[in-house]
Coordinates of C-alpha atoms in Angstrom, one line a residue:
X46 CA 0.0 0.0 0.0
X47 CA 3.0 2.3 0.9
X48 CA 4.6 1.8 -2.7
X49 CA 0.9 2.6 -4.1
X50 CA 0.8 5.7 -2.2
X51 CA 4.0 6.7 -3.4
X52 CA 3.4 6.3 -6.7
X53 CA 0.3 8.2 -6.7
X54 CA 2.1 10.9 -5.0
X55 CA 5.1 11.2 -7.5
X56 CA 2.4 11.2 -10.2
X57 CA 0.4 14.3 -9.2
X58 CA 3.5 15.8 -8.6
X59 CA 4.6 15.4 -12.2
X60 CA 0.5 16.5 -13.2
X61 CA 1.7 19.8 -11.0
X62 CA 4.8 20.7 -12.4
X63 CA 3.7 20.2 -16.2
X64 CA 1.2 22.3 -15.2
X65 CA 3.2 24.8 -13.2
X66 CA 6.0 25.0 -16.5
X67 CA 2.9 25.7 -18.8
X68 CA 2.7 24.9 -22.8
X69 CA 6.1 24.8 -25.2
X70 CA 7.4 22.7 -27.9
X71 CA 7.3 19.0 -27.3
X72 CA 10.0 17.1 -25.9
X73 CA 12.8 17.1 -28.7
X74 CA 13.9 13.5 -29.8
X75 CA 17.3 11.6 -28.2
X76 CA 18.9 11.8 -31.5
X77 CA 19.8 14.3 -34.0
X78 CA 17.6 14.7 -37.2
X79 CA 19.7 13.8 -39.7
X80 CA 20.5 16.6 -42.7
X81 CA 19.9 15.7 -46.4
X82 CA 23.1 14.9 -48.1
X83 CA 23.5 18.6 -49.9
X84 CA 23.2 20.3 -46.5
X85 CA 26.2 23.2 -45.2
X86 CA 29.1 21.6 -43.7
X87 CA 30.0 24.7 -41.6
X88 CA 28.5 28.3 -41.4
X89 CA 27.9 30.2 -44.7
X90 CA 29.6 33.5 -44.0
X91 CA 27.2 35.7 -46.7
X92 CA 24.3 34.1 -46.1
X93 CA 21.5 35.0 -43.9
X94 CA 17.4 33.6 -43.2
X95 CA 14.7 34.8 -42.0
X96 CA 11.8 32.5 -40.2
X97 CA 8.4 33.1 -38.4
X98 CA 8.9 30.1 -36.4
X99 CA 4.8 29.9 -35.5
X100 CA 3.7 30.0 -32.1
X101 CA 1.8 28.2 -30.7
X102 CA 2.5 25.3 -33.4
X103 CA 4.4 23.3 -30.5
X104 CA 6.7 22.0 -33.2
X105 CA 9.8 20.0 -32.3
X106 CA 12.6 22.1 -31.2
X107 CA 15.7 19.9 -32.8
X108 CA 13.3 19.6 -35.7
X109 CA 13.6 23.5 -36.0
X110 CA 17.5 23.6 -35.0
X111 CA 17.7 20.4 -38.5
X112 CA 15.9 23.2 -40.4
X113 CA 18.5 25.7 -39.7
X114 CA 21.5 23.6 -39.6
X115 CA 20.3 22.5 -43.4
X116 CA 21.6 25.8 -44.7
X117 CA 23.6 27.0 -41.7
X118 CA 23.3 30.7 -42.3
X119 CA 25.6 33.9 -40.7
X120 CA 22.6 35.0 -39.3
X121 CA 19.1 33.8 -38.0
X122 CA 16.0 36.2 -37.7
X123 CA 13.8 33.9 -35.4
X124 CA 10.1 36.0 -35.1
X125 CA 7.3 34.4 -32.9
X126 CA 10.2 33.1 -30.4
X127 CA 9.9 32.2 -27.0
X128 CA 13.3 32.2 -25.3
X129 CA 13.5 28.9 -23.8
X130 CA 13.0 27.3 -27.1
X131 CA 15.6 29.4 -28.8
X132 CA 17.7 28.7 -26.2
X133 CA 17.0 24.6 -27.3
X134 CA 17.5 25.4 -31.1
X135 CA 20.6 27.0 -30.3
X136 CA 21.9 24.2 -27.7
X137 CA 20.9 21.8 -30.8
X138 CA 22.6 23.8 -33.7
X139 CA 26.3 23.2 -31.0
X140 CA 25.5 19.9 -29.7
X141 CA 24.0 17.9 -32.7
X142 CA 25.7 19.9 -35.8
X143 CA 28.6 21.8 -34.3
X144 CA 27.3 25.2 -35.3
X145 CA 28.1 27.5 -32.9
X146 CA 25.7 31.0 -33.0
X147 CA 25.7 33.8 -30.5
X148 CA 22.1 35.0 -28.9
X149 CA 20.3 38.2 -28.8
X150 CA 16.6 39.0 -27.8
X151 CA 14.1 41.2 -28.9
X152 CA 11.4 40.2 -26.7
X153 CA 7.9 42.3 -26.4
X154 CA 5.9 40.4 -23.8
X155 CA 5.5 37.5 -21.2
X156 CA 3.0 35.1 -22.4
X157 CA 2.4 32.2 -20.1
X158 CA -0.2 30.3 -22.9
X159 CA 2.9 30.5 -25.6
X160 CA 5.7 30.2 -23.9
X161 CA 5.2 28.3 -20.6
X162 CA 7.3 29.4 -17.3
X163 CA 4.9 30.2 -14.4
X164 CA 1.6 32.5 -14.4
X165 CA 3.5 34.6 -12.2
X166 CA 6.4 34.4 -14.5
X167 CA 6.0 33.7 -17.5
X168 CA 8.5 33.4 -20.2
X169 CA 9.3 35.9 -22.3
X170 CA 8.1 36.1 -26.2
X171 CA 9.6 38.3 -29.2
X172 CA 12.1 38.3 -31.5
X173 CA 15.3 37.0 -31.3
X174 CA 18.9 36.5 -33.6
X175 CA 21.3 34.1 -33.7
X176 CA 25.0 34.9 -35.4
X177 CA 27.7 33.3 -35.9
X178 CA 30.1 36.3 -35.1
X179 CA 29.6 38.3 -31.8
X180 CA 26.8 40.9 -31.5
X181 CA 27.1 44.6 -30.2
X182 CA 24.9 47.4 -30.0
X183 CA 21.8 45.7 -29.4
X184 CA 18.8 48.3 -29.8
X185 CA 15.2 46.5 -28.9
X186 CA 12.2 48.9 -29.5
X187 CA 8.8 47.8 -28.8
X188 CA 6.6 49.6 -31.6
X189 CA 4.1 52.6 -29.6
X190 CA 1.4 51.0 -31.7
X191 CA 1.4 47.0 -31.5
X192 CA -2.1 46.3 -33.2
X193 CA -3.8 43.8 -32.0
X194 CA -0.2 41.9 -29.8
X195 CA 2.6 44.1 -28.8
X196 CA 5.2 44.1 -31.9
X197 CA 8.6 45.5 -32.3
X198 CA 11.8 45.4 -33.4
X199 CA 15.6 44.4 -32.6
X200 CA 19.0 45.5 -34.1
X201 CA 22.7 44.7 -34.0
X202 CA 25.7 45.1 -35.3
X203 CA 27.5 41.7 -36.3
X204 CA 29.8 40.3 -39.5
X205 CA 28.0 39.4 -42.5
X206 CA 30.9 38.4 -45.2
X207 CA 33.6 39.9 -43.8
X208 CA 32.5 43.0 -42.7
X209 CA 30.2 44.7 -40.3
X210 CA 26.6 45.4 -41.2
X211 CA 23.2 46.6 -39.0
X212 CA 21.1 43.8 -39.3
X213 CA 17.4 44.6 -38.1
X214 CA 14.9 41.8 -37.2
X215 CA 11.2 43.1 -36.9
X216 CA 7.4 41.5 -36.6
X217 CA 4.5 44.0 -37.9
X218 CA 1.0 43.7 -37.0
X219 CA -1.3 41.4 -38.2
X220 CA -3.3 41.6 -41.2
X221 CA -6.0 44.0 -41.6
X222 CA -4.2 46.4 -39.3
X223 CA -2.9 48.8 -42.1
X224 CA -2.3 51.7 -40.2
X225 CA -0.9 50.0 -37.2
X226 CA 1.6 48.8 -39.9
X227 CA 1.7 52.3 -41.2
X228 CA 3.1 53.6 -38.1
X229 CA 5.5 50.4 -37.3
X230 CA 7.3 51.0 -40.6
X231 CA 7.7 54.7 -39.8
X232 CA 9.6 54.0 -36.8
X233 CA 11.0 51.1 -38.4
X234 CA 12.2 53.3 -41.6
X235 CA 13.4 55.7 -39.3
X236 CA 16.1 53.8 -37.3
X237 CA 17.2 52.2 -40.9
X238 CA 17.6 55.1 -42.5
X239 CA 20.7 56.0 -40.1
X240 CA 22.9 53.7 -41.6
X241 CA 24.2 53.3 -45.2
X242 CA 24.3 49.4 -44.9
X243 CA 22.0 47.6 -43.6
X244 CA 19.7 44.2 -43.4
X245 CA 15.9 44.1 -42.4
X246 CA 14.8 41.0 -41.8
X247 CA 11.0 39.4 -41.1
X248 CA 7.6 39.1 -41.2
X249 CA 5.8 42.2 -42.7
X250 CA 2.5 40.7 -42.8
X251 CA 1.9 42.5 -45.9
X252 CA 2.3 41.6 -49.4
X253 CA 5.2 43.8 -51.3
X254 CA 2.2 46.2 -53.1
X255 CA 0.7 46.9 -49.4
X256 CA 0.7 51.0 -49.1
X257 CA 1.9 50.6 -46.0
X258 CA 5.5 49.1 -47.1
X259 CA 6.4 52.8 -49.1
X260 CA 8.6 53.8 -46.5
X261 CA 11.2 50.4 -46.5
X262 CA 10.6 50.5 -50.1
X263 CA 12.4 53.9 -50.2
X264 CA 15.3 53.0 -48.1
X265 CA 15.8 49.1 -49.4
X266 CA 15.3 46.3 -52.1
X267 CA 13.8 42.8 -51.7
X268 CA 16.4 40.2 -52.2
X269 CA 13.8 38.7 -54.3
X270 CA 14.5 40.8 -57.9
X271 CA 10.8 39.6 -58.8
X272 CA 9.4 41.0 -55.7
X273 CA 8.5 44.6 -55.8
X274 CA 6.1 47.2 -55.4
X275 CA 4.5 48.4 -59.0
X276 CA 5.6 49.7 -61.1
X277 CA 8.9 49.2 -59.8
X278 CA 8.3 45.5 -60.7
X279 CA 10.2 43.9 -63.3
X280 CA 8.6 42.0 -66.3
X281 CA 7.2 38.7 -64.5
X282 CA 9.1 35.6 -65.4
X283 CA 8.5 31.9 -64.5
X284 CA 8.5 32.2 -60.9
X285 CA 7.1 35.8 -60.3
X286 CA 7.3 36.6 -56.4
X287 CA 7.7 33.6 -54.2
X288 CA 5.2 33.5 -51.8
X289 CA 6.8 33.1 -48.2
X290 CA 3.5 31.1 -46.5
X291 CA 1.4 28.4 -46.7
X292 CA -1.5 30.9 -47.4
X293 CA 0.1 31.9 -50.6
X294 CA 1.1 35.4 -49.8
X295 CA 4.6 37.1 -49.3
X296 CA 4.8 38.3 -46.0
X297 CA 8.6 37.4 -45.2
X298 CA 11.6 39.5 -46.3
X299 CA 15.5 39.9 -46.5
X300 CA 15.1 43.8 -47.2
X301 CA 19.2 45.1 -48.3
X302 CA 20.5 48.6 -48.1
X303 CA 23.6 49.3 -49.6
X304 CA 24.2 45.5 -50.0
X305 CA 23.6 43.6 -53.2
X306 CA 22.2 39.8 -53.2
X307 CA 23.9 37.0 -55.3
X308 CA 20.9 34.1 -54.6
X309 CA 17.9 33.7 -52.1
X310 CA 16.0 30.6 -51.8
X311 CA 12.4 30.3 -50.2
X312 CA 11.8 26.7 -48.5
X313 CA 8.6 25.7 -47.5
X314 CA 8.6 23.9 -44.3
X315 CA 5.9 21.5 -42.1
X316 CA 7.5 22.9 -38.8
X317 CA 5.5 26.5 -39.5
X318 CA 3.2 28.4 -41.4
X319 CA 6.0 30.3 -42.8
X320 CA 8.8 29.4 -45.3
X321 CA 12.0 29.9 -44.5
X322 CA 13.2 32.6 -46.4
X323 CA 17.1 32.6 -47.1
X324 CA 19.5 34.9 -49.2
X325 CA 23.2 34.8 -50.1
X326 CA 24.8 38.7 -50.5
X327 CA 27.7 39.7 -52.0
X328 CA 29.5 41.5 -49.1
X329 CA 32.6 42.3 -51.1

């Protein structure tokens, strides 16, 4: 009867604490996922990705870290991130793949229901970038408008190539908040416009002929060539502009000031509703 007891007593106390540490991404598998045979051996130095990991998808955290290893980019723009599981991904990318990436947060909230913790303190949930070379001069602004959820943006300076670039990481409001938008970009546009080269990564959550986009039109171009505001927009070709979600829209960009692109690549994905969306610059 003792035993009994104590079993039923170390199983409530699990119920408690699973309840206590609140909703993440499921428990990430022993082993590593293994990487498809054309995957990065090492960092690309010039390369650099952009992903709206989805939350609250409760996808597999080493499933996300195999994504990223895949095409092991200079820099990671992570947008719907809870820090605990970027602090997995990141453990994953050094333990499993022998990437190593520095970590720096642009967090907006504390959402218990997304990211777990405790209801008394509950983890944090943002942005967030991961780099391969060191980090300084982290700015995080939380937009004086969020829209609907509190939105914002981060920026650093880091080593793209081999030399130092601002690299922006941002989250607008949802759809059918157009003027929210309107007044993100402006202090978005605003903070660009400071430097002469610069990368603005994530998820607009408008397609590139919103109104709303004028002002990060006028400062940078799409690493996508085909993707543009009209009539700016060259003829279409084959593949016109890639849509970055599973909805069919493009919400997701590498914007580049001052920088030129050589290649980007969109890569649809099961572990979100958005692709990833990756592009290679020439730096030199």
């Amino acid at each position: 009867m003792l035993g009994r007891g104590v079993r039923l007593l170390a199983g409530a106390l699990i119920v408690a604490c699973v309840a206590l540490v609140g909703p993440s991404a499921p428990d990430d598998a022993l082993f590593a996922r293994s990487l498809p045979a054309d995957a990065a051996g090492d960092v690309v130095p010039n390369r650099v990705m952009t992903w709206n990991v989805c939350n609250p998808c409760k996808k597999s955290n080493a499933d996300r870290a195999a994504e990223i290893a895949t095409y092991a980019p200079q820099v990671v723009a992570l947008q719907e991130a809870c820090v605990r599981d970027v602090e997995k991904i990141r453990d994953h990318l050094r333990s499993r793949y022998g990437l190593v990436y520095h970590v720096e947060y642009g967090m907006v909230l504390r959402n218990w229901s997304r990211c777990g913790g405790t209801p008394w303190s509950p983890g944090a949930f943002g942005q967030a970038m991961l780099s391969a070379a060191p980090m300084t001069d982290l700015v995080n602004v939380e937009y004086p408008h969020g829209g609907s959820e509190d939105r914002g943006y981060m920026a650093v300076t880091t080593t793209v190539g081999d030399r130092p670039v601002r690299v922006f990481n941002t989250h607008l409001a949802q759809r059918r908040q157009e003027a929210v938008r309107a007044d993100q970009i402006r202090v978005l546009a605003s903070a660009v416009a400071r430097h002469d080269r610069a990368i603005v990564l994530g998820d607009f959550n408008a397609v590139p002929d919103a109104p709303e986009l004028t002002g990060i039109w006028a400062l940078a171009a799409d690493t996508d060539p085909q993707c543009r505001p009209a009539p700016l927009s060259p003829p279409s070709s084959a593949d016109g502009c890639k849509p970055t979600t599973d909805w069919q829209l493009k919400f997701d960009y590498v914007f580049l000031r001052g920088i030129d692109p050589s290649e980007h690549r969109v890569i649809p994905t099961p572990y979100s509703d958005h692709h990833l969306l990756l592009s290679d610059l020439r730096t030199t």
